[in-house]
Short mmCIF file of C-alpha atoms in Angstrom, two decimals:
data_model
loop_
_atom_site.label_atom_id
_atom_site.label_comp_id
_atom_site.label_asym_id
_atom_site.label_seq_id
_atom_site.Cartn_x
_atom_site.Cartn_y
_atom_site.Cartn_z
CA MET E 196 63.97 72.75 85.89
CA ASN E 197 66.56 70.87 83.86
CA SER E 198 69.93 69.78 85.24
CA GLU E 199 71.84 72.50 83.37
CA ALA E 200 69.67 75.21 84.95
CA LYS E 201 70.13 73.64 88.40
CA LYS E 202 73.91 73.61 87.91
CA THR E 203 73.87 77.27 86.91
CA LEU E 204 71.66 78.18 89.86
CA ARG E 205 73.98 76.33 92.26
CA ARG E 206 76.97 78.21 90.87
CA LEU E 207 75.18 81.53 91.22
CA VAL E 208 74.15 80.79 94.81
CA ILE E 209 77.84 80.30 95.60
CA ALA E 210 79.28 83.05 93.37
CA VAL E 211 77.05 85.94 94.45
CA PRO E 212 77.88 85.80 98.21
CA LEU E 213 81.58 85.36 97.35
CA MET E 214 81.53 88.46 95.11
CA PHE E 215 79.69 90.41 97.81
CA ALA E 216 82.25 89.38 100.47
CA PHE E 217 85.09 90.29 98.11
CA GLY E 218 83.62 93.80 97.75
CA PHE E 219 83.80 94.30 101.53
CA ALA E 220 87.35 92.94 101.61
CA LEU E 221 88.62 95.42 99.00
CA VAL E 222 89.32 98.31 101.40
CA PRO E 223 91.51 96.34 103.84
CA LEU E 224 93.15 94.50 100.94
CA TYR E 225 93.95 97.84 99.31
CA ASP E 226 95.49 99.09 102.57
CA VAL E 227 97.72 96.01 102.88
CA PHE E 228 98.70 96.08 99.21
CA CYS E 229 99.73 99.76 99.36
CA GLU E 230 101.61 99.30 102.62
CA VAL E 231 103.58 96.32 101.32
CA THR E 232 104.35 97.65 97.82
CA GLY E 233 104.35 101.41 98.33
CA ILE E 234 102.44 101.64 95.06
CA ASN E 235 99.71 104.23 94.41
CA GLY E 236 101.07 106.80 96.84
CA LYS E 237 99.29 105.56 99.93
CA VAL E 238 99.88 108.13 102.68
CA PHE E 239 100.20 107.38 106.37
CA GLN E 240 100.00 109.64 109.40
CA SER E 241 103.31 111.11 110.51
CA GLU E 242 104.23 111.54 114.15
CA ASN E 243 107.34 113.65 113.49
CA ALA E 244 105.77 116.14 111.06
CA ASP E 245 106.27 119.13 113.41
CA LYS E 246 110.02 118.90 112.72
CA LEU E 247 109.24 119.58 109.05
CA VAL E 248 107.63 123.02 109.66
CA ILE E 249 109.80 125.81 108.22
CA GLU E 250 109.53 129.60 107.76
CA GLU E 251 110.14 129.86 104.02
CA GLY E 252 109.02 127.10 101.71
CA ARG E 253 108.54 126.97 97.97
CA PRO E 254 105.15 127.34 96.27
CA LEU E 255 103.33 124.20 95.21
CA GLY E 256 100.02 123.42 93.53
CA LEU E 257 97.75 120.95 95.33
CA GLN E 258 94.80 119.44 93.47
CA PHE E 259 92.03 117.43 95.15
CA ILE E 260 90.02 114.74 93.39
CA SER E 261 87.11 112.76 94.83
CA THR E 262 85.71 109.52 93.46
CA ASN E 263 82.83 107.34 94.56
CA ASN E 264 83.38 103.62 94.38
CA GLU E 265 80.77 101.76 92.35
CA ASN E 266 77.47 101.49 94.29
CA MET E 267 78.39 104.38 96.63
CA PRO E 268 75.48 106.84 96.32
CA TRP E 269 76.80 109.65 98.55
CA THR E 270 77.68 113.12 97.34
CA PHE E 271 81.44 113.49 97.86
CA GLU E 272 83.54 116.42 96.63
CA PRO E 273 86.42 118.68 97.69
CA SER E 274 85.46 122.13 99.02
CA GLU E 275 88.33 123.52 96.91
CA LYS E 276 89.57 121.63 93.87
CA VAL E 277 92.93 123.46 93.76
CA MET E 278 95.07 125.18 96.41
CA THR E 279 98.40 126.96 96.15
CA ILE E 280 100.46 126.11 99.20
CA SER E 281 104.05 126.39 100.43
CA THR E 282 106.19 123.49 101.50
CA GLY E 283 106.88 123.27 105.22
CA LYS E 284 103.55 124.72 106.37
CA TYR E 285 100.31 123.11 107.57
CA TYR E 286 97.14 123.54 105.54
CA THR E 287 93.61 122.30 106.14
CA ALA E 288 91.37 121.26 103.27
CA THR E 289 87.82 119.94 103.55
CA PHE E 290 85.64 117.55 101.61
CA TYR E 291 81.85 117.89 101.52
CA VAL E 292 79.95 114.64 102.02
CA LYS E 293 76.22 113.90 102.12
CA ASN E 294 74.35 110.65 102.64
CA THR E 295 71.75 110.85 99.86
CA THR E 296 69.97 107.64 100.91
CA ASP E 297 67.16 106.91 103.35
CA LYS E 298 69.32 104.62 105.51
CA LYS E 299 72.26 105.06 107.88
CA MET E 300 75.50 104.23 106.08
CA THR E 301 79.19 103.92 106.91
CA ALA E 302 81.95 104.91 104.51
CA GLN E 303 85.72 104.67 104.34
CA ALA E 304 87.88 106.93 102.19
CA VAL E 305 91.10 105.60 100.68
CA PRO E 306 93.76 108.15 99.64
CA SER E 307 96.13 108.15 96.70
CA VAL E 308 98.89 110.59 95.70
CA ALA E 309 100.35 111.49 92.31
CA PRO E 310 103.12 111.62 91.42
CA SER E 311 103.83 108.59 93.59
CA ASN E 312 107.29 109.84 94.63
CA ALA E 313 105.56 112.81 96.35
CA ALA E 314 103.78 110.49 98.81
CA ALA E 315 106.81 110.18 101.10
CA HIS E 316 106.87 113.98 101.48
CA LEU E 317 103.15 114.43 102.23
CA LYS E 318 102.42 114.26 105.96
CA LYS E 319 98.93 114.23 107.44
CA LEU E 320 98.29 115.35 110.99
CA GLU E 321 94.55 114.78 110.68
CA CYS E 322 92.49 113.09 107.97
CA PHE E 323 88.95 111.82 107.62
CA CYS E 324 90.52 108.85 105.83
CA PHE E 325 91.96 107.62 109.16
CA GLU E 326 88.46 106.75 110.41
CA GLN E 327 85.18 105.39 109.13
CA GLN E 328 82.49 108.00 108.50
CA GLU E 329 78.93 107.18 109.57
CA LEU E 330 76.10 109.41 108.38
CA ALA E 331 72.37 109.25 109.05
CA PRO E 332 69.91 109.53 106.14
CA GLY E 333 70.28 112.96 104.52
CA GLU E 334 73.10 113.96 106.91
CA GLU E 335 75.94 116.06 105.52
CA ALA E 336 79.37 117.00 106.86
CA LEU E 337 82.63 118.77 106.08
CA LEU E 338 85.47 116.32 106.52
CA PRO E 339 88.93 117.83 107.21
CA VAL E 340 92.41 116.85 106.14
CA LYS E 341 95.30 118.72 107.77
CA LEU E 342 98.51 118.24 105.82
CA LEU E 343 102.04 119.44 105.27
CA VAL E 344 104.35 118.88 102.30
CA SER E 345 107.99 118.56 103.32
CA ASN E 346 110.48 121.05 101.85
CA GLU E 347 112.51 117.97 100.85
CA LEU E 348 110.03 117.35 98.02
CA PRO E 349 112.06 117.02 94.81
CA GLU E 350 112.33 120.38 92.95
CA ALA E 351 110.95 118.80 89.76
CA ILE E 352 107.56 118.30 91.45
CA GLU E 353 105.53 121.50 91.17
CA ASN E 354 102.04 120.00 91.60
CA ILE E 355 100.60 117.18 93.71
CA ILE E 356 97.27 115.47 93.18
CA LEU E 357 95.62 114.11 96.31
CA SER E 358 92.78 111.77 95.41
CA TYR E 359 90.24 110.06 97.67
CA THR E 360 87.93 107.19 96.76
CA ILE E 361 85.01 106.62 99.11
CA PHE E 362 83.68 103.10 99.70
CA ASP E 363 80.42 101.87 101.23
CA ILE E 364 81.43 99.65 104.17
CA THR E 365 78.01 99.53 105.85
CA GLU E 366 77.33 96.19 107.52
CA TYR E 367 74.00 95.18 106.05
CA ASP E 368 72.02 92.51 107.86
CA ASP E 369 70.71 89.52 105.90
CA GLU E 370 67.06 90.55 106.31
CA ALA E 371 67.65 94.00 104.79
CA LEU E 372 69.56 92.44 101.89
CA ALA E 373 66.86 89.85 101.29
CA HIS E 374 64.20 92.59 101.32
CA HIS E 375 66.30 94.71 98.95
CA ASP E 376 66.89 91.75 96.57
CA HIS E 377 63.19 90.81 96.71
CA LYS E 378 62.21 94.41 95.93
CA ASP E 379 64.62 94.52 92.95
CA HIS E 380 63.29 91.18 91.69
CA HIS E 381 59.70 92.35 92.14
CA GLU E 382 60.41 95.59 90.20
CA MET E 383 62.01 93.59 87.37
CA GLU E 384 58.85 91.50 86.96
CA HIS E 385 56.71 94.60 86.35
#
């Protein structure tokens, strides 16, 4: 092996674990970024949401979007893509999730709201995004989100899009990764 190939190999040995670690750090980094900047409509649980419940609210369209982060093999989709709701009332929506792999995995969903100025008026009493979701191989579940949109939502906003991206945050042990990498390498040779 020539010196140029050795240099490249050394760089790869360092770069690959760093990229892998960065992938795991993305979810907490995203949380901190959204909390500090308020960008991307990150929604947090509200403790005073009961004060926002009213008799007569105005109608509002609520659209749900689900996205799988790259390398996340699960099935993940909203039970209903669109709901018509009223401001000032609680509603529960669900997302269907299934672990399509043959190994136990852990996931974390990260929410986003559009338009971003609607985020301050969207209150969640319960959300699957508050906790990690662990599913056994082939296991499926309906994950709830209980929410309320404040009647103080600006009149110009007639529709809100609530989007969730699901990330694989499973802690893989080194042996499983080595076996997986060896298997991929072995398959590439054939």
